[in-house]
Amino acid sequence: MSTKWQILLWTIATIAACTLLLFVLDREQEHRVGRWSTYLVGNPRDGQGLFTSKGCARCHGINGAGEASAVNLGSVASGGSGPQRLATAMWNHGPEMWKRMSEEKLEYPSIDRQEMSHLFAYLFTAQFAAEPGNAARGDELLRSRGCQQCHSTGDGSARPLGGAGASYTPVTWTQAMWNHSTVSDPGMNRARWSGGDMADILARVQGSAGGAVEDDALLRASPDRGWKLFQEKKCESCHALTGDEAAAGAPPLVRDDHLPATILDLAGSLWMHGPQMPGAESPAGISWTRLGAQETADLIAFLYSARYTEPGGSARVGEVIFDGKGCTRCHGPRAEGGGNGPALRGRGVTYSSIALAAALWNHGPNMYARAVASHEPWPVFSEDEVGHLLTFLNTSAEMSSH
């Protein structure tokens, strides 16, 4: 064969190989695309009711409220890593929970996928409220920051922060910090607030007003309405949601290193942001605007839910994990079904963290009993492994065989 023909054949082979590689990478990328968080499909208020009616509150507290004999679910839901964090914790914690419920003869309720989505929405709402603050430290902060030059925490001559008629919640406190942020006074200390400062001050103010109240606006919050407000208030003119920077140089809002961990930390950031806002003379027509309580709650819901996506991953890595964790013993080599377990793929079911949590809750006790009877260990997963596993389960059996 002449050199000319060899070069031609090698060129054709190279093009074919590159085309195949691009096809494989494209198919892999399809399964790495994230989805919006469970907050967008669940109802926090319904989740709050289910948390009590399903008996979760008998053992689990939420950021200082409720029983504390089991894991604080508010802290489990936090961390910015998305719904897979909670689903992973539920899976790994399952055997301990089932054993305890059996020992205490607790009723085991069923929870369907929709109910699980409401529970997830409630838990991710609860995490934004954070732990209760320290009222004594809050009192000291009010003095050191000069707040008491204009405000009292009772019914004194200064404008009261607590006392008659005051009923601040994390949302309404954040609203007040934003609406108050453009006020300028020579005695006002604009030093940056650190984590927990606003929680301490709110604890002091709530103490003067008779205690904390339920954050009803947050339970009614709508991320969809928040997204519309984000555009209507022209926040996106300066702030990108993701990426490095928006056109005006402001930081992206939903990256974990920019979005504060809790609502009250966000309140501190908004307070500091007021003096940096463009004036009415801005060429882009951007000016500071007041917010209502529900508007504040909707914006909070949008910002915090925007950073949560379903985990992505590799279907091939997920298949290896599926085999390595022993799932194939019941569900077959490629999750196509086996003698002791149903098929998990090819049934037209889309798997998500919520679907995994619901399936675990309803079928986990029997799975665990079978594992114990067979002297098999209960598999433990990391969050990354859950992402790969869900990606694998959402592909067809034909795809993984090629």
XYZ file of C-alpha atoms in Angstrom:
402
model
C 0.000 0.000 0.000
C 1.354 3.387 -0.971
C 2.170 6.063 1.554
C -0.575 8.234 0.058
C -3.255 5.611 0.754
C -1.901 4.989 4.263
C -2.174 8.689 5.087
C -5.734 8.755 3.728
C -6.784 5.715 5.775
C -5.185 7.093 8.936
C -6.974 10.398 8.371
C -10.335 8.661 7.958
C -9.699 6.534 11.060
C -8.730 9.612 13.085
C -11.847 11.501 12.016
C -14.022 8.493 12.877
C -12.378 8.130 16.297
C -12.806 11.841 17.064
C -16.446 11.713 15.965
C -17.077 8.725 18.233
C -15.329 10.460 21.137
C -17.401 13.617 20.681
C -20.566 11.515 20.549
C -19.685 9.721 23.788
C -18.748 12.971 25.531
C -21.976 14.577 24.359
C -24.039 11.671 25.702
C -22.162 11.802 28.991
C -22.738 15.555 29.220
C -26.474 15.036 28.781
C -26.498 13.240 32.094
C -24.469 15.894 33.875
C -27.043 18.628 33.378
C -28.431 19.694 36.740
C -32.043 20.483 37.517
C -33.653 23.073 39.788
C -33.863 22.229 43.427
C -36.731 20.531 45.230
C -37.737 23.902 46.641
C -39.291 24.677 43.256
C -41.543 21.609 43.199
C -42.344 21.209 46.887
C -44.486 23.300 49.216
C -42.764 24.255 52.494
C -46.064 24.794 54.327
C -47.326 21.331 53.356
C -43.944 19.942 54.361
C -44.225 21.532 57.789
C -47.570 19.793 58.337
C -46.214 16.467 57.108
C -43.174 16.758 59.377
C -45.559 16.651 62.333
C -48.273 14.330 61.006
C -45.781 11.682 59.819
C -44.133 11.657 63.239
C -40.748 13.103 62.201
C -40.974 15.740 64.954
C -41.124 13.034 67.629
C -37.390 12.470 67.236
C -35.951 15.192 65.010
C -35.580 18.853 65.897
C -35.246 21.735 63.449
C -32.679 24.331 64.502
C -33.497 24.260 68.196
C -37.232 23.561 67.841
C -38.825 20.181 68.580
C -37.277 17.048 70.022
C -33.517 16.582 69.974
C -33.220 12.822 70.509
C -32.146 12.298 66.882
C -30.230 14.228 64.228
C -31.044 17.943 63.785
C -32.452 17.884 60.256
C -31.944 21.611 59.818
C -28.190 21.103 60.035
C -28.296 18.045 57.753
C -30.094 20.051 55.060
C -27.548 22.875 55.237
C -24.186 23.004 53.533
C -25.107 24.264 50.082
C -24.639 20.900 48.375
C -28.264 20.362 47.417
C -31.001 17.796 48.054
C -28.612 14.890 47.561
C -27.044 15.756 50.922
C -30.293 14.995 52.725
C -31.054 11.930 50.577
C -27.558 10.560 51.243
C -27.908 11.156 54.986
C -31.277 9.388 54.988
C -29.804 6.367 53.204
C -26.788 6.062 55.472
C -28.852 6.705 58.605
C -31.626 4.294 57.602
C -30.641 1.154 59.554
C -30.198 3.075 62.810
C -33.563 4.806 62.348
C -35.462 1.616 61.493
C -33.945 -0.242 64.426
C -34.886 2.501 66.855
C -38.429 2.830 65.519
C -38.880 -0.929 65.861
C -37.534 -0.957 69.427
C -39.827 1.906 70.445
C -42.763 0.388 68.527
C -43.313 3.603 66.580
C -45.766 3.628 63.691
C -44.029 3.618 60.303
C -46.014 5.866 57.937
C -45.845 5.742 54.158
C -44.480 8.803 52.326
C -45.002 9.131 48.590
C -42.792 11.104 46.231
C -44.935 14.261 46.309
C -45.017 14.246 50.103
C -41.256 13.762 50.157
C -40.834 16.799 47.905
C -42.851 18.876 50.386
C -40.735 17.601 53.284
C -37.516 18.450 51.452
C -38.852 21.926 50.665
C -39.673 22.500 54.335
C -36.297 21.264 55.549
C -34.409 23.462 53.097
C -36.552 26.417 54.144
C -35.831 25.703 57.802
C -32.075 25.727 57.287
C -32.128 29.355 56.136
C -33.464 30.467 59.517
C -30.378 29.148 61.348
C -30.024 28.503 65.072
C -31.524 30.942 67.613
C -29.182 33.777 68.546
C -27.740 34.986 71.857
C -29.912 37.823 73.210
C -27.265 39.091 75.658
C -24.691 39.416 72.892
C -27.345 41.033 70.721
C -27.898 43.703 73.370
C -24.178 44.487 73.382
C -24.124 44.696 69.577
C -27.037 47.154 69.574
C -25.026 49.455 71.855
C -21.638 49.070 70.166
C -23.036 49.653 66.672
C -24.883 52.809 67.700
C -28.348 51.384 66.993
C -29.665 52.660 70.323
C -29.030 56.255 69.322
C -32.224 55.985 67.269
C -33.864 52.752 68.423
C -34.926 51.265 71.726
C -35.689 47.627 72.442
C -38.760 48.535 74.471
C -41.363 51.286 74.480
C -39.011 54.194 75.141
C -38.882 57.542 73.385
C -36.676 56.196 70.587
C -38.235 54.239 67.737
C -38.782 50.763 69.240
C -37.313 47.617 67.715
C -39.191 45.459 70.197
C -42.141 45.950 72.474
C -45.760 46.563 71.565
C -46.680 45.620 68.008
C -43.230 44.276 67.060
C -43.171 40.767 65.580
C -39.941 40.440 63.647
C -39.093 37.174 61.915
C -35.919 36.450 59.908
C -37.772 37.535 56.753
C -39.267 40.754 58.129
C -35.951 41.577 59.822
C -34.183 41.149 56.482
C -36.846 43.344 54.893
C -36.233 46.010 57.559
C -32.459 45.863 57.063
C -32.871 46.386 53.324
C -35.430 49.175 53.665
C -33.264 50.839 56.333
C -29.950 50.333 54.540
C -29.779 53.738 52.846
C -30.164 55.661 56.120
C -27.075 57.697 56.929
C -26.150 59.008 60.359
C -22.752 60.230 61.658
C -23.003 58.032 64.745
C -23.883 54.896 62.816
C -21.228 52.164 62.837
C -21.167 50.512 59.415
C -18.609 47.889 60.402
C -19.186 44.587 58.630
C -21.446 42.105 60.362
C -19.968 38.692 61.044
C -21.825 35.390 61.012
C -24.350 35.189 63.828
C -24.453 38.933 64.630
C -27.887 39.500 63.129
C -29.237 36.343 64.775
C -28.078 37.647 68.159
C -29.692 41.047 67.606
C -32.953 39.483 66.440
C -32.975 37.254 69.545
C -32.689 40.401 71.687
C -35.452 42.190 69.777
C -37.749 39.164 69.820
C -37.181 38.802 73.549
C -38.493 42.327 74.087
C -41.512 41.570 71.908
C -42.467 38.393 73.766
C -40.562 35.750 71.827
C -40.094 34.400 68.309
C -43.005 34.048 65.884
C -43.516 31.735 62.915
C -42.054 32.974 59.636
C -45.293 32.650 57.702
C -44.059 34.658 54.701
C -41.235 32.184 54.076
C -43.597 29.218 54.166
C -45.680 30.961 51.482
C -42.621 31.972 49.457
C -42.481 31.342 45.712
C -39.127 31.094 43.895
C -40.968 31.777 40.630
C -42.265 35.091 41.959
C -38.786 35.779 43.325
C -37.236 35.318 39.875
C -39.721 37.785 38.388
C -38.929 40.289 41.147
C -35.205 39.798 40.587
C -35.749 40.977 37.022
C -38.330 43.682 37.768
C -36.141 45.262 40.463
C -33.235 45.170 37.966
C -30.997 43.173 40.311
C -29.674 41.288 37.279
C -28.320 44.548 35.823
C -25.468 44.293 38.334
C -25.626 40.767 39.739
C -25.190 37.555 37.792
C -26.599 34.390 39.294
C -23.598 32.263 38.368
C -20.225 32.846 36.761
C -17.450 35.152 37.850
C -18.914 38.643 37.582
C -21.813 40.540 36.075
C -21.296 43.479 33.740
C -21.262 45.979 36.594
C -18.591 44.084 38.500
C -20.899 42.867 41.283
C -20.332 39.315 42.527
C -22.616 36.459 41.413
C -25.289 35.850 44.012
C -25.739 32.098 44.137
C -22.175 30.841 44.340
C -21.602 29.276 47.747
C -18.791 31.690 48.584
C -21.010 34.742 47.929
C -24.511 33.813 49.087
C -24.661 34.006 52.912
C -25.462 30.778 54.715
C -28.667 31.982 56.405
C -31.387 34.577 55.971
C -30.037 36.657 58.835
C -26.521 36.599 57.408
C -28.118 37.831 54.187
C -29.766 40.622 56.199
C -26.319 41.782 57.316
C -25.049 41.737 53.738
C -28.036 43.753 52.514
C -27.456 46.308 55.273
C -23.891 46.753 54.073
C -25.025 46.872 50.443
C -27.254 49.945 50.779
C -24.563 52.652 50.452
C -23.134 50.883 47.383
C -26.424 50.905 45.461
C -26.645 53.178 42.394
C -28.604 56.395 42.846
C -31.644 57.493 40.890
C -29.352 59.257 38.428
C -27.838 55.951 37.325
C -27.582 55.846 33.512
C -29.062 52.353 33.555
C -32.124 53.640 35.394
C -31.336 51.550 38.467
C -32.360 52.986 41.806
C -32.854 51.684 45.308
C -36.361 50.377 45.977
C -38.242 49.274 49.069
C -39.360 45.684 49.537
C -42.478 44.245 51.133
C -42.381 41.237 53.451
C -43.660 38.746 50.874
C -41.419 40.221 48.181
C -38.447 39.707 50.500
C -39.492 36.112 51.186
C -39.939 35.386 47.473
C -36.508 36.807 46.617
C -34.935 34.764 49.412
C -36.660 31.609 48.157
C -35.418 32.247 44.628
C -31.807 33.014 45.578
C -31.374 30.028 47.861
C -33.172 27.535 45.636
C -31.224 28.683 42.570
C -27.999 27.224 43.918
C -29.456 23.761 44.503
C -29.420 21.339 41.591
C -29.814 17.633 41.325
C -26.416 15.959 41.303
C -24.772 15.210 37.977
C -22.332 12.451 37.281
C -21.131 9.713 34.979
C -23.400 6.813 34.066
C -20.386 4.516 33.697
C -19.033 5.422 37.124
C -22.549 4.949 38.497
C -22.684 1.447 37.022
C -19.412 0.565 38.757
C -20.776 1.936 42.049
C -24.033 0.008 41.568
C -22.046 -3.207 41.266
C -19.462 -2.385 43.935
C -22.077 -1.565 46.577
C -23.774 -4.919 46.045
C -26.960 -3.557 44.429
C -26.627 -6.099 41.601
C -27.268 -8.976 44.003
C -30.971 -8.092 44.070
C -31.534 -5.754 41.130
C -29.481 -7.507 38.455
C -26.151 -6.697 36.761
C -27.386 -3.543 35.030
C -30.352 -2.732 37.279
C -32.615 -4.685 34.922
C -34.125 -6.737 37.716
C -33.188 -9.922 39.520
C -34.667 -12.729 41.555
C -34.891 -10.653 44.744
C -35.509 -7.147 43.449
C -37.332 -5.252 40.699
C -35.814 -3.578 37.668
C -34.768 -0.003 38.359
C -34.089 1.069 34.779
C -36.127 1.051 31.601
C -39.450 1.675 33.359
C -39.911 5.286 32.280
C -39.090 6.524 35.783
C -36.901 9.592 36.277
C -34.775 9.280 39.388
C -33.907 12.262 41.565
C -32.801 12.757 45.147
C -36.472 12.973 46.133
C -37.330 9.770 44.268
C -34.413 8.013 45.958
C -35.500 9.254 49.395
C -39.126 8.197 48.822
C -38.095 4.743 47.565
C -35.746 4.323 50.510
C -38.419 5.300 53.002
C -41.046 2.943 51.611
C -38.865 -0.040 50.690
C -35.782 0.441 52.858
C -36.937 -1.550 55.916
C -37.547 -4.680 53.811
C -34.261 -4.171 51.964
C -32.414 -3.866 55.259
C -34.121 -6.956 56.733
C -33.106 -8.958 53.665
C -29.522 -7.696 53.926
C -29.358 -8.708 57.601
C -30.806 -12.158 56.851
C -28.199 -12.643 54.110
C -25.382 -11.330 56.335
C -24.727 -8.581 53.794
C -23.554 -5.123 54.903
C -25.806 -2.124 54.312
C -24.148 0.003 51.586
C -23.003 3.495 52.530
C -22.826 6.263 49.925
C -21.141 9.633 49.573
C -22.938 12.563 47.926
C -20.803 12.253 44.791
C -21.608 8.550 44.536
C -25.324 9.337 44.716
C -24.900 11.711 41.764
C -23.208 9.035 39.660
C -25.757 6.426 40.732
C -28.764 8.577 39.797
C -27.188 9.343 36.421
C -26.731 5.613 35.793
C -30.320 4.803 36.773
C -31.612 7.509 34.427
C -29.914 5.962 31.377
C -31.219 3.084 29.298
C -29.750 -0.398 29.571
C -28.896 -0.303 25.858
C -26.803 2.815 26.345
C -24.631 1.325 29.098
C -23.995 -1.818 27.056
C -22.236 0.129 24.310
